[in-house]
Amino acid sequence: MRVGIEAITFAVPKFYVDMTELAERRGIDPAKFVHGLGQVEMSVASPCEDTVTLAASAGLKLIQKYNIDPNSISLIVVGTETAVDHSKPISSHVHEILNLSSKCRAFEVKHACYGATAGIAIATDWIMSRRAKGKKALVIASDIARYGANTPGEPTQGAGAVAMLISDEPKLLEFEPNYQGYFSSQVMDFWRPTYSKEAFADGHFSIQCYLNAFAEAYSMYKENFSSEHGEDLQTKIGSRFAADLYHVPFVKMAQKAHQKFTEIEQGKVIEKGMPEYDSFLQDFSSRVAPNLKLNARVGNIYTGSLYLSLFNLLEAKSEELAGKAISMFSYGSGCTAEFFSGIVMPSAKDIIKNISSEEILRSRIKISIERYERLLRESALADYNDADVSNPDHWDVSGPVLYLGTKDHRRQYSMSI
Ligand code: CAA
């Protein structure tokens, strides 16, 4: 049975900041943010945008642009670490806004940046079990990454949502569910206590946790691949991938992950100055870097980061990669991780033309660092009852769905669909 991604799109909030301007304001060499971390711009949510409005905007765009019948969807899962309620899931708001059928499962999944991948795994198994009976699953990754002003994590913030339709008609990407590899271990590398809007991270330790999880998950993938195909583990299974996608908390992290991947393949540590390092950089430039352009301009969108990179690949390289396998690595701090793969479908190149990432990014407005700092301060208040900071006219934001604040302890949304 075939299963995979039939449709994909993304949404970002109205505003962004320029990373050079942010670095200058912080008294840091801009080269650190732009080259050291690989980030050029960073999307910023206003107090009228939350993970419901981002998820709903991405979902609406998917339904409209791909002409999807809402009644064909019988499962909606929203992956997020940026919940808006301790009990009520984002999916229930999105289910209403998208006018989905009541004969539908709707829930939210949390595991840091892994949530949407868990949603995809659930959807894949549901479809493969044949209990979906031709119905489809909508999986939406929606997050607002916040560490706060003047923190080491500040240049690795971002906001956005990626919506994907998972079905037995994988017109864009067909999964290879027999070869997955996963890894879990309790580590305190990144977390967000329930009293805090801002995440805490043990930054450098989190990089090591990510790389260790990558090595372990990839090792399990190789075992599964070998048991299916009877190949020796030492054979270069990795060379079957025409492109490699990673979770992207910041662009340079994908480069570190791809170096780890290359070291595993070659069975040795690679360092700058070695001839192998130059060929690794060449490989990175052709198989990974072209898929990181959107991540460099949107910032970290946590659970959606890997899938933003996938959108980038499908939009830019579908024709070249048609029929070829690509790898994907999803990492959720805390931690759990998954290495999986898929085949780019020949139909992808025509279908993806419906959506232009440039158009989506061009609709954003660049704001000054002073305005960004004000947005951060006021967004911190936006969830309080009667806070009165989420007036769209006040911030000059518009969109199909906006958050209007919490009144009578109920979140209020405006819809102009
Ligand atoms: N010019 C060019 N490059 C420069 C530079 C300059 N003037 N100054 C520094 N750099 C380089 C550094 O050499 C470094 O590159 P390498 O890692 O390749 O050596 C890079 O810029 C970053 O410099 P630092 O390591 O000194 O930066 P930092 O200590 O301020 O923090 C960070 C970096 C740890 C990533 C921090 O931003 C952070 O804590 N971010 C949040 C946590 C995170 O994203 N973790 C990733 C793994 S966990 C995960 O993936 C889950 C998730 O989404 C959060």
Short mmCIF file of C-alpha atoms and ligand atoms in Angstrom, two decimals:
data_model
loop_
_atom_site.label_atom_id
_atom_site.label_comp_id
_atom_site.label_asym_id
_atom_site.label_seq_id
_atom_site.Cartn_x
_atom_site.Cartn_y
_atom_site.Cartn_z
CA MET A 1 0.00 0.00 0.00
CA ARG A 2 1.26 3.50 -0.85
CA VAL A 3 1.22 6.35 1.65
CA GLY A 4 2.78 9.80 1.74
CA ILE A 5 2.27 13.51 1.23
CA GLU A 6 -0.44 14.57 -1.20
CA ALA A 7 -0.26 18.31 -0.51
CA ILE A 8 1.93 20.71 1.47
CA THR A 9 2.07 24.45 2.17
CA PHE A 10 3.07 26.85 4.92
CA ALA A 11 2.10 30.11 6.62
CA VAL A 12 4.17 32.75 8.40
CA PRO A 13 3.18 35.71 10.56
CA LYS A 14 3.01 39.24 9.16
CA PHE A 15 6.33 40.58 10.45
CA TYR A 16 10.02 39.76 10.25
CA VAL A 17 13.29 41.29 11.35
CA ASP A 18 16.62 41.46 9.56
CA MET A 19 19.32 39.50 11.40
CA THR A 20 22.07 42.00 10.62
CA GLU A 21 20.00 44.75 12.27
CA LEU A 22 19.31 42.50 15.27
CA ALA A 23 23.03 41.70 15.68
CA GLU A 24 23.97 45.38 15.44
CA ARG A 25 21.41 46.29 18.08
CA ARG A 26 22.86 43.61 20.38
CA GLY A 27 26.44 44.76 19.76
CA ILE A 28 27.34 41.44 18.08
CA ASP A 29 29.23 40.97 14.82
CA PRO A 30 26.44 40.32 12.23
CA ALA A 31 28.64 37.62 10.66
CA LYS A 32 27.93 35.44 13.72
CA PHE A 33 24.16 35.40 13.02
CA VAL A 34 24.37 35.35 9.21
CA HIS A 35 27.34 33.01 8.68
CA GLY A 36 27.97 31.43 12.12
CA LEU A 37 24.30 30.42 12.53
CA GLY A 38 23.17 30.82 8.90
CA GLN A 39 20.15 33.04 9.67
CA VAL A 40 19.28 35.99 7.42
CA GLU A 41 15.77 36.98 8.56
CA MET A 42 13.45 35.95 11.40
CA SER A 43 9.64 35.81 11.36
CA VAL A 44 7.96 37.45 14.35
CA ALA A 45 4.38 36.91 15.56
CA SER A 46 2.29 39.88 16.72
CA PRO A 47 -0.12 39.64 19.70
CA CYS A 48 -2.89 38.96 17.11
CA GLU A 49 -1.15 35.83 15.79
CA ASP A 50 -0.79 32.58 17.68
CA THR A 51 -0.33 28.91 16.82
CA VAL A 52 -4.06 28.62 16.06
CA THR A 53 -4.03 31.45 13.49
CA LEU A 54 -0.81 30.15 11.91
CA ALA A 55 -2.08 26.54 11.76
CA ALA A 56 -5.48 27.62 10.41
CA SER A 57 -3.90 29.89 7.77
CA ALA A 58 -1.67 27.05 6.55
CA GLY A 59 -4.61 24.60 6.58
CA LEU A 60 -6.91 27.01 4.69
CA LYS A 61 -4.24 27.65 2.07
CA LEU A 62 -3.76 23.90 1.60
CA ILE A 63 -7.48 23.26 1.12
CA GLN A 64 -7.89 26.17 -1.30
CA LYS A 65 -4.71 25.84 -3.36
CA TYR A 66 -4.93 22.05 -3.79
CA ASN A 67 -8.72 22.04 -4.09
CA ILE A 68 -9.21 19.53 -1.24
CA ASP A 69 -12.71 18.52 -0.13
CA PRO A 70 -12.80 19.17 3.66
CA ASN A 71 -15.12 16.14 3.98
CA SER A 72 -12.33 13.86 2.75
CA ILE A 73 -10.35 14.59 5.96
CA SER A 74 -11.07 12.25 8.89
CA LEU A 75 -8.01 12.99 11.03
CA ILE A 76 -6.46 16.32 11.98
CA VAL A 77 -3.36 16.42 14.16
CA VAL A 78 -1.58 19.60 15.19
CA GLY A 79 2.01 19.16 16.37
CA THR A 80 3.22 22.02 18.60
CA GLU A 81 5.19 22.93 21.69
CA THR A 82 3.39 26.31 21.72
CA ALA A 83 -0.01 25.25 23.05
CA VAL A 84 -2.56 27.99 23.74
CA ASP A 85 -4.41 26.04 26.45
CA HIS A 86 -3.51 23.32 28.97
CA SER A 87 -6.56 21.28 27.97
CA LYS A 88 -8.21 22.44 24.74
CA PRO A 89 -6.12 21.51 21.70
CA ILE A 90 -5.30 23.85 18.81
CA SER A 91 -6.80 21.21 16.53
CA SER A 92 -10.33 21.88 17.84
CA HIS A 93 -10.15 25.55 16.76
CA VAL A 94 -8.60 24.59 13.41
CA HIS A 95 -11.21 21.87 12.87
CA GLU A 96 -13.93 24.54 13.17
CA ILE A 97 -12.17 27.18 11.07
CA LEU A 98 -11.51 24.73 8.22
CA ASN A 99 -15.10 23.50 8.39
CA LEU A 100 -14.01 19.85 8.62
CA SER A 101 -16.48 17.02 8.98
CA SER A 102 -17.58 16.04 12.51
CA LYS A 103 -16.70 12.45 11.55
CA CYS A 104 -13.10 13.27 12.26
CA ARG A 105 -10.48 12.62 14.97
CA ALA A 106 -8.89 15.90 16.11
CA PHE A 107 -6.05 16.26 18.61
CA GLU A 108 -2.77 17.95 19.44
CA VAL A 109 0.62 16.27 19.91
CA LYS A 110 3.53 17.63 21.89
CA HIS A 111 7.14 16.61 21.92
CA ALA A 112 9.22 19.78 21.38
CA CYS A 113 10.18 19.83 17.69
CA TYR A 114 9.07 16.24 17.03
CA GLY A 115 5.26 16.68 17.43
CA ALA A 116 4.35 16.86 13.74
CA THR A 117 6.49 13.82 12.95
CA ALA A 118 4.52 11.88 15.57
CA GLY A 119 1.36 13.10 13.79
CA ILE A 120 2.69 11.86 10.46
CA ALA A 121 3.59 8.48 11.98
CA ILE A 122 0.05 8.11 13.39
CA ALA A 123 -1.49 9.15 10.08
CA THR A 124 0.75 6.78 8.11
CA ASP A 125 -0.10 3.79 10.31
CA TRP A 126 -3.83 4.65 10.21
CA ILE A 127 -3.80 4.74 6.41
CA MET A 128 -1.65 1.60 6.10
CA SER A 129 -3.96 -0.28 8.47
CA ARG A 130 -6.68 0.32 5.79
CA ARG A 131 -9.02 1.62 8.50
CA ALA A 132 -8.90 5.08 6.87
CA LYS A 133 -10.97 3.65 4.00
CA GLY A 134 -9.72 6.27 1.53
CA LYS A 135 -10.01 9.21 3.96
CA LYS A 136 -7.09 11.59 4.46
CA ALA A 137 -5.18 13.04 7.41
CA LEU A 138 -4.28 16.70 7.83
CA VAL A 139 -1.10 17.11 9.89
CA ILE A 140 -0.13 20.67 10.81
CA ALA A 141 3.09 21.74 12.48
CA SER A 142 2.63 25.12 14.20
CA ASP A 143 5.05 26.87 16.55
CA ILE A 144 6.33 30.20 17.79
CA ALA A 145 9.94 29.86 18.92
CA ARG A 146 10.67 32.31 21.75
CA TYR A 147 13.78 32.55 23.93
CA GLY A 148 13.49 36.27 24.68
CA ALA A 149 15.56 39.36 23.97
CA ASN A 150 19.28 39.29 24.76
CA THR A 151 19.47 35.51 25.20
CA PRO A 152 21.83 33.18 23.25
CA GLY A 153 18.73 31.60 21.72
CA GLU A 154 17.31 34.93 20.46
CA PRO A 155 18.81 34.66 16.91
CA THR A 156 17.31 31.16 16.64
CA GLN A 157 13.68 32.27 17.12
CA GLY A 158 11.02 32.23 14.40
CA ALA A 159 7.31 31.51 13.84
CA GLY A 160 5.23 29.61 11.30
CA ALA A 161 3.17 26.58 10.40
CA VAL A 162 3.40 23.85 7.76
CA ALA A 163 0.27 21.94 6.69
CA MET A 164 0.51 18.51 5.05
CA LEU A 165 -2.14 16.20 3.68
CA ILE A 166 -1.20 12.56 4.27
CA SER A 167 -3.04 10.03 2.15
CA ASP A 168 -2.92 6.94 -0.03
CA GLU A 169 -2.44 9.28 -3.03
CA PRO A 170 1.11 10.51 -2.35
CA LYS A 171 1.36 12.91 -5.27
CA LEU A 172 4.37 14.76 -3.83
CA LEU A 173 6.34 12.30 -1.69
CA GLU A 174 5.81 8.59 -1.03
CA PHE A 175 7.08 7.42 2.37
CA GLU A 176 9.17 4.27 2.87
CA PRO A 177 7.62 3.21 6.19
CA ASN A 178 9.53 -0.08 6.47
CA TYR A 179 12.86 1.57 7.08
CA GLN A 180 12.26 4.04 9.94
CA GLY A 181 14.79 4.45 12.75
CA TYR A 182 14.03 6.09 16.13
CA PHE A 183 15.78 7.01 19.35
CA SER A 184 14.65 8.36 22.74
CA SER A 185 16.51 9.36 25.89
CA GLN A 186 15.67 11.69 28.81
CA VAL A 187 17.92 14.76 28.50
CA MET A 188 17.48 18.38 29.69
CA ASP A 189 18.67 20.12 26.55
CA PHE A 190 15.63 22.33 25.80
CA TRP A 191 12.40 22.73 27.75
CA ARG A 192 9.67 25.25 28.60
CA PRO A 193 8.11 25.14 32.07
CA THR A 194 4.34 25.71 32.17
CA TYR A 195 4.89 29.14 33.81
CA SER A 196 7.06 30.42 30.97
CA LYS A 197 6.30 31.72 27.48
CA GLU A 198 10.01 31.52 26.71
CA ALA A 199 11.99 28.33 26.20
CA PHE A 200 15.08 27.42 28.18
CA ALA A 201 17.98 25.69 26.45
CA ASP A 202 21.35 24.29 27.42
CA GLY A 203 22.43 25.41 23.95
CA HIS A 204 25.74 23.66 23.30
CA PHE A 205 24.60 20.50 25.10
CA SER A 206 21.45 20.50 22.92
CA ILE A 207 23.63 20.39 19.82
CA GLN A 208 25.42 17.30 21.16
CA CYS A 209 22.07 15.66 22.09
CA TYR A 210 20.79 16.31 18.54
CA LEU A 211 23.90 14.80 16.94
CA ASN A 212 23.87 11.76 19.24
CA ALA A 213 20.16 11.17 18.52
CA PHE A 214 20.89 11.47 14.81
CA ALA A 215 23.61 8.78 14.96
CA GLU A 216 21.37 6.42 16.95
CA ALA A 217 18.26 6.89 14.79
CA TYR A 218 20.25 6.51 11.57
CA SER A 219 21.86 3.34 12.92
CA MET A 220 18.40 1.83 13.52
CA TYR A 221 17.29 2.92 10.04
CA LYS A 222 20.28 1.12 8.54
CA GLU A 223 19.48 -2.05 10.51
CA ASN A 224 15.88 -1.96 9.25
CA PHE A 225 16.97 -1.28 5.68
CA SER A 226 19.51 -4.11 5.81
CA SER A 227 17.06 -6.60 7.28
CA GLU A 228 14.69 -5.90 4.37
CA HIS A 229 17.35 -6.06 1.68
CA GLY A 230 19.92 -8.40 3.21
CA GLU A 231 22.65 -5.83 2.69
CA ASP A 232 25.74 -5.61 4.84
CA LEU A 233 25.54 -2.71 7.35
CA GLN A 234 28.88 -1.43 6.09
CA THR A 235 27.47 -0.75 2.63
CA LYS A 236 26.82 2.91 2.06
CA ILE A 237 23.06 2.97 2.48
CA GLY A 238 23.31 6.78 2.67
CA SER A 239 24.42 7.05 -0.95
CA ARG A 240 20.91 6.09 -2.09
CA PHE A 241 19.67 9.53 -0.98
CA ALA A 242 19.66 12.29 -3.59
CA ALA A 243 19.03 14.86 -0.82
CA ASP A 244 19.13 14.92 2.98
CA LEU A 245 16.75 16.98 5.09
CA TYR A 246 17.22 17.71 8.78
CA HIS A 247 15.45 19.41 11.65
CA VAL A 248 16.65 23.03 11.33
CA PRO A 249 16.74 25.02 14.60
CA PHE A 250 19.26 27.19 12.72
CA VAL A 251 20.79 26.56 9.31
CA LYS A 252 24.29 25.75 10.59
CA MET A 253 22.81 22.87 12.65
CA ALA A 254 21.88 21.09 9.41
CA GLN A 255 25.50 21.41 8.32
CA LYS A 256 26.69 19.89 11.62
CA ALA A 257 24.17 17.04 11.19
CA HIS A 258 25.28 16.40 7.62
CA GLN A 259 28.90 16.28 8.77
CA LYS A 260 27.89 13.62 11.32
CA PHE A 261 26.09 11.72 8.56
CA THR A 262 29.22 11.87 6.36
CA GLU A 263 31.44 10.74 9.25
CA ILE A 264 29.16 7.74 9.89
CA GLU A 265 29.25 6.86 6.19
CA GLN A 266 33.03 7.15 6.01
CA GLY A 267 33.69 5.59 9.44
CA LYS A 268 35.97 8.43 10.58
CA VAL A 269 35.93 11.87 12.14
CA ILE A 270 36.35 14.65 9.55
CA GLU A 271 38.06 17.90 10.46
CA LYS A 272 38.75 21.18 8.68
CA GLY A 273 42.00 20.91 6.70
CA MET A 274 41.42 17.27 5.69
CA PRO A 275 40.66 16.61 1.98
CA GLU A 276 37.53 14.76 3.18
CA TYR A 277 36.29 18.03 4.72
CA ASP A 278 36.32 19.73 1.32
CA SER A 279 34.39 16.91 -0.31
CA PHE A 280 31.93 16.94 2.63
CA LEU A 281 31.35 20.69 2.03
CA GLN A 282 30.80 20.02 -1.67
CA ASP A 283 28.28 17.29 -0.87
CA PHE A 284 26.56 19.57 1.66
CA SER A 285 26.31 22.31 -0.99
CA SER A 286 24.55 20.02 -3.44
CA ARG A 287 22.41 17.70 -1.26
CA VAL A 288 21.47 19.89 1.74
CA ALA A 289 22.16 23.63 1.44
CA PRO A 290 19.72 24.32 -1.47
CA ASN A 291 16.88 23.12 0.80
CA LEU A 292 17.63 25.55 3.63
CA LYS A 293 16.79 28.87 1.96
CA LEU A 294 13.36 29.20 3.56
CA ASN A 295 14.68 28.21 7.01
CA ALA A 296 17.29 30.99 6.73
CA ARG A 297 14.50 33.53 6.14
CA VAL A 298 11.79 32.23 8.48
CA GLY A 299 13.90 31.11 11.47
CA ASN A 300 13.23 28.17 13.74
CA ILE A 301 9.62 27.01 13.57
CA TYR A 302 10.40 24.04 15.83
CA THR A 303 8.30 21.04 14.69
CA GLY A 304 7.69 22.57 11.25
CA SER A 305 11.37 23.25 10.47
CA LEU A 306 12.07 19.91 8.78
CA TYR A 307 8.90 20.23 6.70
CA LEU A 308 9.67 23.82 5.67
CA SER A 309 12.92 22.42 4.29
CA LEU A 310 10.90 19.68 2.54
CA PHE A 311 8.67 22.35 0.95
CA ASN A 312 11.82 24.16 -0.20
CA LEU A 313 13.11 20.93 -1.81
CA LEU A 314 9.82 20.11 -3.52
CA GLU A 315 9.44 23.63 -4.88
CA ALA A 316 13.01 23.92 -6.16
CA LYS A 317 14.05 20.38 -7.07
CA SER A 318 11.03 18.17 -7.78
CA GLU A 319 11.90 17.77 -11.44
CA GLU A 320 15.55 16.89 -10.83
CA LEU A 321 14.74 14.51 -7.96
CA ALA A 322 11.70 12.75 -9.47
CA GLY A 323 11.76 9.04 -8.58
CA LYS A 324 14.70 9.48 -6.20
CA ALA A 325 14.94 8.76 -2.46
CA ILE A 326 15.49 11.55 0.09
CA SER A 327 16.22 11.21 3.81
CA MET A 328 14.56 13.14 6.63
CA PHE A 329 15.65 13.57 10.24
CA SER A 330 13.29 14.88 12.91
CA TYR A 331 14.59 15.82 16.39
CA GLY A 332 12.51 16.77 19.42
CA SER A 333 14.52 17.92 22.41
CA GLY A 334 14.02 16.06 25.61
CA CYS A 335 14.52 13.89 23.50
CA THR A 336 13.06 11.71 20.78
CA ALA A 337 14.20 11.49 17.16
CA GLU A 338 13.34 9.77 13.91
CA PHE A 339 15.21 9.07 10.67
CA PHE A 340 12.96 8.19 7.74
CA SER A 341 12.85 8.45 3.96
CA GLY A 342 10.61 8.94 0.95
CA ILE A 343 10.57 9.00 -2.84
CA VAL A 344 9.91 12.27 -4.69
CA MET A 345 6.98 11.68 -7.04
CA PRO A 346 7.20 12.63 -10.75
CA SER A 347 3.83 14.45 -10.38
CA ALA A 348 5.30 16.78 -7.71
CA LYS A 349 6.86 19.26 -10.15
CA ASP A 350 3.52 20.28 -11.68
CA ILE A 351 1.46 20.17 -8.48
CA ILE A 352 3.79 22.28 -6.33
CA LYS A 353 3.66 25.12 -8.92
CA ASN A 354 0.36 26.11 -7.26
CA ILE A 355 2.20 27.65 -4.34
CA SER A 356 5.00 30.20 -4.37
CA SER A 357 7.16 30.51 -1.27
CA GLU A 358 8.42 33.85 -2.55
CA GLU A 359 4.85 35.18 -2.65
CA ILE A 360 4.24 33.99 0.93
CA LEU A 361 7.46 35.59 2.20
CA ARG A 362 6.92 38.76 0.18
CA SER A 363 3.63 39.36 1.99
CA ARG A 364 5.58 39.91 5.24
CA ILE A 365 6.60 43.36 6.46
CA LYS A 366 10.04 44.12 7.86
CA ILE A 367 9.94 45.81 11.25
CA SER A 368 12.55 47.67 13.26
CA ILE A 369 14.25 46.01 16.22
CA GLU A 370 12.48 48.50 18.55
CA ARG A 371 9.09 47.40 17.20
CA TYR A 372 10.12 43.72 17.48
CA GLU A 373 11.06 44.26 21.14
CA ARG A 374 7.67 45.88 21.75
CA LEU A 375 5.95 42.93 20.04
CA LEU A 376 7.83 40.51 22.32
CA ARG A 377 6.80 42.46 25.44
CA GLU A 378 3.13 42.78 24.47
CA SER A 379 2.83 39.20 23.15
CA ALA A 380 3.85 38.03 26.61
CA LEU A 381 0.57 39.57 27.89
CA ALA A 382 -1.68 38.39 25.05
CA ASP A 383 -2.93 35.20 26.73
CA TYR A 384 -4.24 36.94 29.88
CA ASN A 385 -7.96 37.48 30.24
CA ASP A 386 -9.02 40.99 29.07
CA ALA A 387 -5.40 41.88 28.27
CA ASP A 388 -6.41 44.27 25.47
CA VAL A 389 -3.14 43.98 23.49
CA SER A 390 -4.49 41.91 20.58
CA ASN A 391 -6.30 44.57 18.57
CA PRO A 392 -5.43 43.99 14.86
CA ASP A 393 -5.91 47.73 14.02
CA HIS A 394 -3.40 48.61 16.69
CA TRP A 395 -0.73 46.41 15.04
CA ASP A 396 -1.91 46.89 11.46
CA VAL A 397 -2.20 43.15 10.79
CA SER A 398 -4.81 41.43 8.65
CA GLY A 399 -5.38 37.85 7.58
CA PRO A 400 -7.99 35.13 7.21
CA VAL A 401 -7.81 34.31 10.94
CA LEU A 402 -6.67 36.60 13.78
CA TYR A 403 -6.50 36.25 17.55
CA LEU A 404 -8.50 39.02 19.27
CA GLY A 405 -7.55 38.28 22.86
CA THR A 406 -9.14 36.28 25.67
CA LYS A 407 -12.52 37.48 26.94
CA ASP A 408 -14.54 35.73 29.62
CA HIS A 409 -11.61 33.22 29.71
CA ARG A 410 -12.36 32.17 26.14
CA ARG A 411 -9.97 32.78 23.24
CA GLN A 412 -11.60 34.94 20.55
CA TYR A 413 -10.81 34.63 16.85
CA SER A 414 -11.93 36.73 13.88
CA MET A 415 -12.48 34.92 10.60
CA SER A 416 -12.72 36.57 7.19
CA ILE A 417 -12.78 33.49 4.98
N1 CAA B 1 31.74 35.42 12.38
C1 CAA B 1 31.39 34.20 11.88
N2 CAA B 1 31.04 33.15 12.70
C2 CAA B 1 31.00 33.37 14.02
C3 CAA B 1 31.35 34.61 14.58
C4 CAA B 1 31.73 35.67 13.70
N3 CAA B 1 32.06 36.88 14.15
N4 CAA B 1 31.23 34.52 15.94
C5 CAA B 1 30.81 33.25 16.20
N5 CAA B 1 30.67 32.56 15.05
C6 CAA B 1 30.24 31.18 14.87
C7 CAA B 1 30.81 30.23 15.90
O1 CAA B 1 32.10 29.76 15.55
C8 CAA B 1 29.75 29.12 15.87
O2 CAA B 1 29.94 28.30 14.74
P1 CAA B 1 30.39 26.77 14.95
O3 CAA B 1 29.35 26.13 15.83
O4 CAA B 1 30.39 26.21 13.58
O5 CAA B 1 31.73 26.83 15.60
C9 CAA B 1 28.45 29.88 15.64
O6 CAA B 1 28.83 31.15 15.10
C10 CAA B 1 27.64 30.12 16.91
O7 CAA B 1 28.52 30.71 17.85
P2 CAA B 1 28.45 30.28 19.38
O8 CAA B 1 28.43 28.78 19.49
O9 CAA B 1 29.49 31.02 20.12
O10 CAA B 1 27.02 30.85 19.73
P3 CAA B 1 26.26 30.90 21.10
O11 CAA B 1 27.04 30.27 22.19
O12 CAA B 1 25.85 32.32 21.32
O13 CAA B 1 24.92 30.07 20.88
C11 CAA B 1 23.41 28.37 20.22
C12 CAA B 1 24.59 29.29 19.77
C13 CAA B 1 23.88 27.40 21.27
C14 CAA B 1 22.91 27.64 19.00
C15 CAA B 1 22.26 29.29 20.78
O14 CAA B 1 21.78 30.13 19.76
C16 CAA B 1 21.11 28.51 21.38
O15 CAA B 1 21.14 28.14 22.56
N6 CAA B 1 20.00 28.23 20.59
C17 CAA B 1 18.84 27.50 21.06
C18 CAA B 1 19.08 26.01 21.20
C19 CAA B 1 19.21 25.30 19.86
O16 CAA B 1 18.80 25.77 18.83
N7 CAA B 1 19.76 24.08 19.89
C20 CAA B 1 19.91 23.27 18.70
C21 CAA B 1 19.84 21.80 19.00
S1 CAA B 1 18.34 21.41 19.92
C22 CAA B 1 17.12 21.41 18.74
O17 CAA B 1 17.38 21.29 17.58
C23 CAA B 1 15.70 21.60 19.18
C24 CAA B 1 15.27 22.99 18.90
O18 CAA B 1 14.74 23.28 17.84
C25 CAA B 1 15.51 24.01 19.90
#
